[in-house]
Tab-separated table of N, CA and C in Angstrom:
chain	number	residue	atom	x	y	z
A	48	MET	N	44.496	-107.777	-66.036
A	48	MET	CA	43.704	-109.231	-64.871
A	48	MET	C	44.672	-110.069	-64.902
A	49	PRO	N	44.998	-110.740	-64.352
A	49	PRO	CA	45.394	-111.973	-63.754
A	49	PRO	C	44.141	-113.013	-63.857
A	50	TYR	N	45.039	-114.447	-64.701
A	50	TYR	CA	43.319	-115.018	-64.744
A	50	TYR	C	43.740	-116.278	-63.327
A	51	ASP	N	42.316	-116.848	-63.034
A	51	ASP	CA	42.458	-117.855	-61.559
A	51	ASP	C	41.751	-118.719	-62.194
A	52	GLY	N	41.312	-119.436	-61.300
A	52	GLY	CA	40.637	-120.877	-62.027
A	52	GLY	C	39.207	-120.032	-61.616
A	53	VAL	N	38.482	-119.006	-60.926
A	53	VAL	CA	37.212	-119.499	-61.567
A	53	VAL	C	36.762	-118.212	-62.969
A	54	LEU	N	37.985	-117.584	-62.962
A	54	LEU	CA	38.032	-116.803	-64.483
A	54	LEU	C	37.838	-117.479	-65.556
A	55	ILE	N	38.598	-118.609	-64.803
A	55	ILE	CA	38.501	-119.763	-66.169
A	55	ILE	C	37.967	-120.804	-66.401
A	56	HIS	N	37.182	-120.813	-65.315
A	56	HIS	CA	35.103	-121.915	-64.858
A	56	HIS	C	34.247	-121.476	-66.135
A	57	PHE	N	34.634	-119.311	-66.380
A	57	PHE	CA	33.644	-119.509	-66.795
A	57	PHE	C	34.149	-118.800	-68.033
A	58	LEU	N	35.434	-119.050	-68.221
A	58	LEU	CA	35.723	-118.940	-70.157
A	58	LEU	C	35.090	-119.908	-70.503
A	59	THR	N	35.958	-121.094	-69.556
A	59	THR	CA	35.616	-122.297	-70.435
A	59	THR	C	34.104	-122.614	-70.374
A	60	ASN	N	32.913	-122.600	-69.395
A	60	ASN	CA	31.736	-122.287	-69.809
A	60	ASN	C	31.709	-121.568	-71.537
A	61	GLU	N	32.118	-120.578	-71.668
A	61	GLU	CA	31.438	-119.258	-72.752
A	61	GLU	C	31.920	-120.404	-74.265
A	62	LEU	N	33.416	-120.613	-74.034
A	62	LEU	CA	34.242	-121.173	-75.241
A	62	LEU	C	33.617	-122.205	-75.459
A	63	LYS	N	32.797	-123.084	-74.647
A	63	LYS	CA	32.253	-124.689	-75.065
A	63	LYS	C	31.330	-124.105	-75.285
A	64	GLU	N	30.266	-123.169	-75.117
A	64	GLU	CA	28.925	-123.327	-75.440
A	64	GLU	C	28.903	-122.387	-76.920
A	65	ASN	N	30.255	-121.775	-77.275
A	65	ASN	CA	30.353	-120.828	-79.043
A	65	ASN	C	31.319	-121.952	-80.158
A	66	LEU	N	31.647	-122.707	-79.837
A	66	LEU	CA	32.493	-123.368	-79.907
A	66	LEU	C	32.806	-125.146	-80.206
A	67	VAL	N	31.894	-125.787	-79.062
A	67	VAL	CA	32.148	-126.684	-79.404
A	67	VAL	C	31.371	-127.668	-80.847
A	68	GLY	N	31.931	-128.076	-81.314
A	68	GLY	CA	30.936	-128.867	-82.852
A	68	GLY	C	30.933	-128.467	-84.018
A	69	GLY	N	31.768	-127.217	-83.371
A	69	GLY	CA	32.432	-126.201	-84.743
A	69	GLY	C	33.988	-127.210	-85.027
A	70	LYS	N	33.937	-126.177	-86.774
A	70	LYS	CA	35.189	-126.658	-87.447
A	70	LYS	C	35.910	-125.563	-87.474
A	71	ILE	N	37.550	-125.926	-87.374
A	71	ILE	CA	38.794	-125.264	-86.953
A	71	ILE	C	38.955	-125.463	-89.004
A	72	ASN	N	38.918	-124.038	-89.130
A	72	ASN	CA	39.100	-123.751	-90.241
A	72	ASN	C	40.956	-123.309	-90.962
A	73	LYS	N	41.083	-122.478	-89.772
A	73	LYS	CA	42.636	-122.481	-90.245
A	73	LYS	C	43.103	-122.024	-89.546
A	74	ILE	N	44.753	-121.554	-89.293
A	74	ILE	CA	45.051	-121.760	-87.920
A	74	ILE	C	46.426	-120.491	-88.727
A	75	PHE	N	46.423	-119.845	-87.664
A	75	PHE	CA	47.552	-118.839	-88.051
A	75	PHE	C	48.169	-118.283	-87.077
A	76	GLU	N	49.477	-117.726	-87.400
A	76	GLU	CA	49.718	-116.999	-85.559
A	76	GLU	C	50.319	-115.198	-85.969
A	77	THR	N	49.866	-114.637	-85.622
A	77	THR	CA	49.921	-112.865	-85.395
A	77	THR	C	50.801	-112.804	-85.485
A	78	ASN	N	51.563	-113.273	-84.155
A	78	ASN	CA	53.379	-112.688	-84.174
A	78	ASN	C	54.209	-114.131	-83.102
A	79	ALA	N	55.314	-114.388	-82.642
A	79	ALA	CA	55.803	-115.170	-82.411
A	79	ALA	C	55.151	-116.391	-81.291
A	80	LEU	N	54.285	-115.184	-80.008
A	80	LEU	CA	53.393	-115.469	-79.185
A	80	LEU	C	52.051	-115.732	-79.356
A	81	ASP	N	51.404	-115.485	-80.155
A	81	ASP	CA	49.923	-115.098	-80.318
A	81	ASP	C	49.490	-116.129	-81.677
A	82	ILE	N	48.466	-117.077	-81.809
A	82	ILE	CA	47.863	-118.042	-82.334
A	82	ILE	C	46.246	-117.732	-82.574
A	83	VAL	N	46.342	-117.882	-84.095
A	83	VAL	CA	44.544	-118.063	-84.017
A	83	VAL	C	43.809	-118.281	-84.876
A	84	PHE	N	42.767	-119.538	-84.563
A	84	PHE	CA	42.388	-120.117	-85.060
A	84	PHE	C	40.306	-119.485	-85.180
A	85	GLN	N	40.611	-119.971	-86.911
A	85	GLN	CA	39.287	-119.643	-87.095
A	85	GLN	C	38.574	-120.397	-87.288
A	86	ILE	N	36.926	-120.948	-86.105
A	86	ILE	CA	36.487	-121.662	-86.570
A	86	ILE	C	34.689	-121.382	-86.678
A	87	ARG	N	34.565	-122.136	-87.665
A	87	ARG	CA	32.978	-121.902	-88.350
A	87	ARG	C	31.821	-123.400	-86.849
A	88	ALA	N	31.412	-122.815	-86.211
A	88	ALA	CA	29.709	-123.272	-86.000
A	88	ALA	C	28.961	-122.735	-85.581
A	89	LYS	N	27.647	-123.900	-84.922
A	89	LYS	CA	26.559	-123.474	-85.242
A	89	LYS	C	26.344	-122.267	-83.669
A	90	ASN	N	25.520	-121.325	-83.887
A	90	ASN	CA	25.223	-121.113	-83.093
A	90	ASN	C	23.570	-121.223	-82.282
A	91	ASN	N	22.967	-120.299	-81.051
A	91	ASN	CA	21.899	-121.281	-80.334
A	91	ASN	C	20.552	-121.461	-81.216
A	92	ASP	N	20.684	-120.863	-82.759
A	92	ASP	CA	19.595	-120.119	-83.469
A	92	ASP	C	19.972	-121.343	-85.220
A	93	ALA	N	20.498	-122.658	-84.433
A	93	ALA	CA	21.249	-123.154	-85.885
A	93	ALA	C	21.861	-122.693	-86.968
A	94	LYS	N	22.376	-121.344	-86.763
A	94	LYS	CA	22.949	-120.513	-87.856
A	94	LYS	C	24.313	-120.756	-88.077
A	95	ILE	N	24.880	-120.773	-88.759
A	95	ILE	CA	26.749	-121.345	-88.649
A	95	ILE	C	26.847	-119.903	-88.591
A	96	VAL	N	28.323	-119.520	-87.923
A	96	VAL	CA	28.487	-118.247	-87.466
A	96	VAL	C	30.425	-118.556	-87.183
A	97	ASN	N	31.084	-117.311	-87.825
A	97	ASN	CA	32.887	-117.549	-88.377
A	97	ASN	C	32.795	-116.718	-86.386
A	98	HIS	N	33.830	-117.729	-85.762
A	98	HIS	CA	34.914	-117.316	-84.981
A	98	HIS	C	36.129	-117.120	-84.860
A	99	GLN	N	36.600	-116.560	-84.377
A	99	GLN	CA	38.302	-116.319	-83.960
A	99	GLN	C	38.606	-116.100	-82.612
A	100	LEU	N	39.717	-117.544	-82.284
A	100	LEU	CA	39.996	-118.278	-81.322
A	100	LEU	C	41.089	-117.165	-80.689
A	101	PHE	N	41.508	-116.627	-80.573
A	101	PHE	CA	43.286	-116.217	-79.786
A	101	PHE	C	43.337	-116.070	-78.489
A	102	ILE	N	44.872	-116.652	-78.724
A	102	ILE	CA	45.544	-117.780	-77.869
A	102	ILE	C	46.749	-117.121	-77.884
A	103	SER	N	46.966	-116.370	-76.908
A	103	SER	CA	48.856	-115.595	-76.701
A	103	SER	C	49.127	-116.026	-75.452
A	104	SER	N	50.253	-116.181	-75.451
A	104	SER	CA	51.471	-116.401	-74.518
A	104	SER	C	52.784	-115.009	-74.093
A	105	SER	N	51.828	-114.162	-73.980
A	105	SER	CA	52.982	-113.623	-74.346
A	105	SER	C	52.940	-113.338	-72.372
A	106	LEU	N	54.593	-113.173	-71.872
A	106	LEU	CA	54.802	-113.187	-71.074
A	106	LEU	C	54.485	-112.107	-69.822
A	107	ASP	N	53.854	-111.164	-70.629
A	107	ASP	CA	53.302	-110.213	-69.485
A	107	ASP	C	51.513	-109.736	-69.599
A	108	MET	N	51.385	-110.745	-70.774
A	108	MET	CA	50.234	-111.023	-70.158
A	108	MET	C	49.474	-111.831	-71.277
A	109	PRO	N	49.608	-112.728	-70.458
A	109	PRO	CA	49.180	-114.304	-71.640
A	109	PRO	C	47.227	-114.535	-71.240
A	110	ARG	N	46.460	-114.508	-72.852
A	110	ARG	CA	44.688	-114.841	-72.294
A	110	ARG	C	44.621	-115.607	-73.600
A	111	ILE	N	42.958	-116.029	-73.265
A	111	ILE	CA	42.767	-116.621	-74.365
A	111	ILE	C	41.540	-116.397	-74.055
A	112	PHE	N	40.342	-115.149	-75.915
A	112	PHE	CA	39.058	-115.046	-76.361
A	112	PHE	C	39.200	-115.106	-77.650
A	113	LEU	N	38.132	-114.869	-77.442
A	113	LEU	CA	37.015	-115.162	-79.412
A	113	LEU	C	36.807	-113.141	-79.350
A	114	THR	N	37.307	-112.723	-80.462
A	114	THR	CA	37.359	-111.821	-81.469
A	114	THR	C	36.955	-111.651	-82.835
A	115	THR	N	36.286	-110.255	-83.292
A	115	THR	CA	35.974	-109.973	-84.663
A	115	THR	C	36.987	-109.711	-85.391
A	116	LYS	N	37.801	-108.564	-84.640
A	116	LYS	CA	38.589	-108.356	-85.231
A	116	LYS	C	39.698	-109.359	-85.809
A	117	LYS	N	40.102	-108.310	-87.403
A	117	LYS	CA	40.839	-109.186	-88.240
A	117	LYS	C	41.961	-108.746	-87.882
A	118	MET	N	43.017	-110.066	-88.499
A	118	MET	CA	44.525	-110.275	-88.032
A	118	MET	C	44.884	-110.146	-89.128
A	119	ALA	N	46.671	-109.808	-89.043
A	119	ALA	CA	47.046	-110.160	-90.342
A	119	ALA	C	47.858	-111.552	-89.768
A	120	ALA	N	48.627	-112.093	-90.158
A	120	ALA	CA	49.415	-113.734	-90.480
A	120	ALA	C	50.618	-113.425	-90.986
A	121	LEU	N	51.607	-113.757	-90.151
A	121	LEU	CA	53.230	-114.142	-90.373
A	121	LEU	C	53.547	-114.637	-91.645
A	122	ASP	N	54.295	-113.896	-92.325
A	122	ASP	CA	54.468	-114.135	-93.523
A	122	ASP	C	54.879	-115.627	-94.015
A	123	VAL	N	55.707	-116.650	-93.065
A	123	VAL	CA	56.333	-117.280	-92.685
A	123	VAL	C	56.138	-117.754	-90.898
A	124	PRO	N	55.336	-119.066	-91.768
A	124	PRO	CA	54.636	-119.466	-89.797
A	124	PRO	C	56.098	-119.720	-89.164
A	125	LYS	N	55.985	-120.022	-87.590
A	125	LYS	CA	56.914	-120.660	-87.024
A	125	LYS	C	56.164	-122.395	-86.793
A	126	ASN	N	57.732	-123.312	-86.254
A	126	ASN	CA	57.018	-124.963	-86.573
A	126	ASN	C	55.600	-125.412	-85.493
A	127	PHE	N	55.586	-124.099	-84.582
A	127	PHE	CA	54.908	-124.920	-83.678
A	127	PHE	C	53.126	-124.610	-84.331
A	128	CYS	N	52.803	-123.836	-85.624
A	128	CYS	CA	52.204	-123.219	-86.118
A	128	CYS	C	51.837	-124.689	-87.192
A	129	MET	N	53.179	-124.945	-87.473
A	129	MET	CA	52.640	-125.647	-88.858
A	129	MET	C	52.376	-126.965	-88.110
A	130	VAL	N	52.726	-127.368	-87.643
A	130	VAL	CA	52.509	-128.675	-86.262
A	130	VAL	C	50.764	-128.873	-86.012
A	131	LEU	N	50.732	-127.472	-84.958
A	131	LEU	CA	49.319	-127.445	-85.488
A	131	LEU	C	47.927	-127.886	-86.513
A	132	ARG	N	48.745	-126.930	-87.562
A	132	ARG	CA	48.272	-126.751	-89.082
A	132	ARG	C	47.549	-128.548	-89.457
A	133	LYS	N	49.220	-129.227	-88.983
A	133	LYS	CA	49.117	-130.538	-89.841
A	133	LYS	C	48.263	-131.550	-89.142
A	134	TYR	N	48.083	-131.226	-87.853
A	134	TYR	CA	46.978	-132.506	-86.854
A	134	TYR	C	45.839	-131.828	-86.373
A	135	ILE	N	45.740	-130.692	-86.683
A	135	ILE	CA	44.217	-130.098	-85.887
A	135	ILE	C	43.302	-129.221	-86.701
A	136	GLU	N	44.395	-128.959	-87.967
A	136	GLU	CA	43.810	-127.775	-88.766
A	136	GLU	C	42.212	-129.142	-89.623
A	137	ARG	N	41.146	-128.733	-90.513
A	137	ARG	CA	40.243	-128.978	-90.673
A	137	ARG	C	39.702	-130.285	-89.280
A	138	GLY	N	39.958	-130.198	-88.264
A	138	GLY	CA	39.374	-130.693	-87.317
A	138	GLY	C	37.803	-130.369	-86.513
A	139	THR	N	37.057	-130.829	-85.724
A	139	THR	CA	36.345	-131.028	-84.567
A	139	THR	C	37.018	-131.031	-83.231
A	140	ILE	N	35.932	-128.972	-83.044
A	140	ILE	CA	35.753	-129.303	-81.215
A	140	ILE	C	35.075	-129.992	-80.718
A	141	LEU	N	35.480	-130.992	-79.555
A	141	LEU	CA	34.535	-132.074	-79.506
A	141	LEU	C	34.222	-131.620	-77.753
A	142	ASP	N	35.240	-131.026	-77.493
A	142	ASP	CA	34.813	-130.263	-76.219
A	142	ASP	C	36.090	-129.729	-75.697
A	143	ILE	N	35.891	-128.602	-74.247
A	143	ILE	CA	36.192	-127.533	-73.427
A	143	ILE	C	36.284	-127.406	-72.223
A	144	SER	N	37.492	-127.590	-71.901
A	144	SER	CA	36.886	-127.869	-69.927
A	144	SER	C	38.513	-127.290	-69.955
A	145	GLN	N	38.350	-127.315	-67.985
A	145	GLN	CA	38.851	-126.855	-67.371
A	145	GLN	C	39.947	-128.083	-66.388
A	146	TYR	N	41.197	-128.404	-66.078
A	146	TYR	CA	41.833	-128.822	-65.384
A	146	TYR	C	41.707	-128.908	-63.818
A	147	GLN	N	40.927	-129.812	-63.468
A	147	GLN	CA	40.374	-129.371	-61.997
A	147	GLN	C	39.604	-127.615	-61.499
A	148	ASN	N	41.086	-127.362	-61.364
A	148	ASN	CA	40.492	-125.606	-60.400
A	148	ASN	C	41.757	-124.836	-61.453
A	149	ASP	N	42.446	-125.191	-62.001
A	149	ASP	CA	43.493	-124.939	-62.198
A	149	ASP	C	43.404	-124.194	-63.405
A	150	ARG	N	44.583	-123.169	-64.260
A	150	ARG	CA	45.008	-122.225	-64.895
A	150	ARG	C	44.827	-122.723	-66.144
A	151	LEU	N	44.117	-124.097	-66.774
A	151	LEU	CA	44.986	-124.945	-67.599
A	151	LEU	C	43.664	-125.524	-68.541
A	152	ILE	N	43.388	-125.129	-69.302
A	152	ILE	CA	41.806	-125.200	-70.820
A	152	ILE	C	42.738	-126.594	-71.622
A	153	ILE	N	41.179	-127.532	-71.541
A	153	ILE	CA	42.193	-128.580	-72.057
A	153	ILE	C	40.750	-128.517	-73.185
A	154	ILE	N	41.154	-128.504	-74.885
A	154	ILE	CA	40.177	-128.388	-75.491
A	154	ILE	C	40.553	-129.778	-76.956
A	155	THR	N	39.714	-130.383	-76.538
A	155	THR	CA	39.724	-131.811	-77.355
A	155	THR	C	39.161	-131.517	-79.069
A	156	ILE	N	39.629	-131.997	-79.616
A	156	ILE	CA	39.660	-132.076	-80.798
A	156	ILE	C	39.414	-133.694	-81.934
A	157	ALA	N	38.416	-133.603	-82.421
A	157	ALA	CA	38.754	-134.631	-83.457
A	157	ALA	C	39.286	-134.907	-84.751
A	158	SER	N	40.560	-135.300	-85.419
A	158	SER	CA	41.050	-134.903	-86.126
A	158	SER	C	41.164	-136.003	-87.519
A	159	THR	N	41.055	-136.089	-88.918
A	159	THR	CA	41.250	-137.146	-89.580
A	159	THR	C	43.187	-136.713	-90.661
A	160	SER	N	43.548	-137.730	-89.938
A	160	SER	CA	44.748	-137.559	-90.385
A	160	SER	C	45.180	-138.360	-91.986
A	161	GLU	N	45.747	-138.276	-92.389
A	161	GLU	CA	46.176	-137.353	-94.386
A	161	GLU	C	45.818	-139.463	-94.992
A	162	LEU	N	46.001	-140.135	-94.256
A	162	LEU	CA	45.366	-141.239	-94.442
A	162	LEU	C	44.065	-141.743	-94.075
A	163	GLY	N	43.979	-140.716	-93.981
A	163	GLY	CA	42.154	-141.090	-93.178
A	163	GLY	C	41.431	-141.900	-92.057
A	164	ASP	N	42.634	-141.745	-90.956
A	164	ASP	CA	42.536	-142.543	-89.685
A	164	ASP	C	42.252	-141.447	-89.103
A	165	ASN	N	40.988	-141.654	-87.739
A	165	ASN	CA	40.179	-140.331	-87.021
A	165	ASN	C	41.342	-140.664	-86.358
A	166	HIS	N	41.421	-139.180	-85.574
A	166	HIS	CA	42.471	-138.947	-84.223
A	166	HIS	C	41.759	-138.853	-82.854
A	167	THR	N	42.078	-138.801	-82.339
A	167	THR	CA	41.760	-137.103	-81.079
A	167	THR	C	43.278	-136.652	-80.385
A	168	TYR	N	42.775	-135.690	-80.814
A	168	TYR	CA	43.919	-134.712	-80.088
A	168	TYR	C	43.674	-133.417	-78.615
A	169	ARG	N	44.382	-133.447	-77.475
A	169	ARG	CA	43.861	-132.145	-77.032
A	169	ARG	C	45.298	-131.536	-76.895
A	170	LEU	N	44.656	-130.064	-76.816
A	170	LEU	CA	45.082	-129.002	-77.898
A	170	LEU	C	45.619	-127.796	-75.724
A	171	MET	N	46.412	-128.146	-74.884
A	171	MET	CA	46.260	-127.714	-73.697
A	171	MET	C	46.363	-126.206	-73.478
A	172	ILE	N	46.371	-125.660	-73.031
A	172	ILE	CA	46.413	-124.268	-72.811
A	172	ILE	C	46.400	-123.669	-71.001
A	173	GLU	N	47.821	-123.166	-70.629
A	173	GLU	CA	48.020	-122.715	-69.594
A	173	GLU	C	48.696	-121.513	-69.483
A	174	LEU	N	47.849	-121.052	-69.283
A	174	LEU	CA	47.742	-119.578	-68.800
A	174	LEU	C	48.630	-118.956	-67.495
A	175	MET	N	49.894	-118.810	-67.304
A	175	MET	CA	50.593	-118.549	-66.010
A	175	MET	C	51.294	-117.671	-65.731
A	176	GLY	N	50.917	-116.538	-66.569
A	176	GLY	CA	51.652	-115.317	-67.008
A	176	GLY	C	53.243	-115.817	-67.354
A	177	ARG	N	54.245	-115.326	-66.726
A	177	ARG	CA	55.694	-115.859	-67.129
A	177	ARG	C	56.117	-117.650	-67.612
A	178	ASN	N	54.877	-118.308	-67.522
A	178	ASN	CA	55.278	-119.697	-67.442
A	178	ASN	C	54.232	-120.314	-68.417
A	179	SER	N	53.460	-119.115	-68.883
A	179	SER	CA	52.532	-120.090	-69.884
A	179	SER	C	52.983	-120.836	-71.103
A	180	ASN	N	52.302	-121.511	-71.291
A	180	ASN	CA	52.461	-122.737	-72.722
A	180	ASN	C	51.335	-122.754	-73.648
């Protein structure tokens, strides 16, 4: 099923409800086009819950969703995964939003650098079929 602006709107609301305020514990790749974030966040009952956010930029089926399925990581991660680990691993998710009514999801993350400086990063996910980024 292709993603459209309306579906992305409801998806971002669900992700925001579950993940905002959560801490990114681990980032790994399952293959060259898929990345998984392991996130610890509080649920509505103030209990800490572990979430897995699966992001795929697959050519035939780009998608983003929460999953409970255990996934195996690649032995040697690619450069993009290493950059994500460097900048946003151990960061806190501040916001998840949709850009206007487009198929663009923006995840705002607060993180601390190796020197102790606070930074805010935005991870943009574009779910556009063959043009996914």
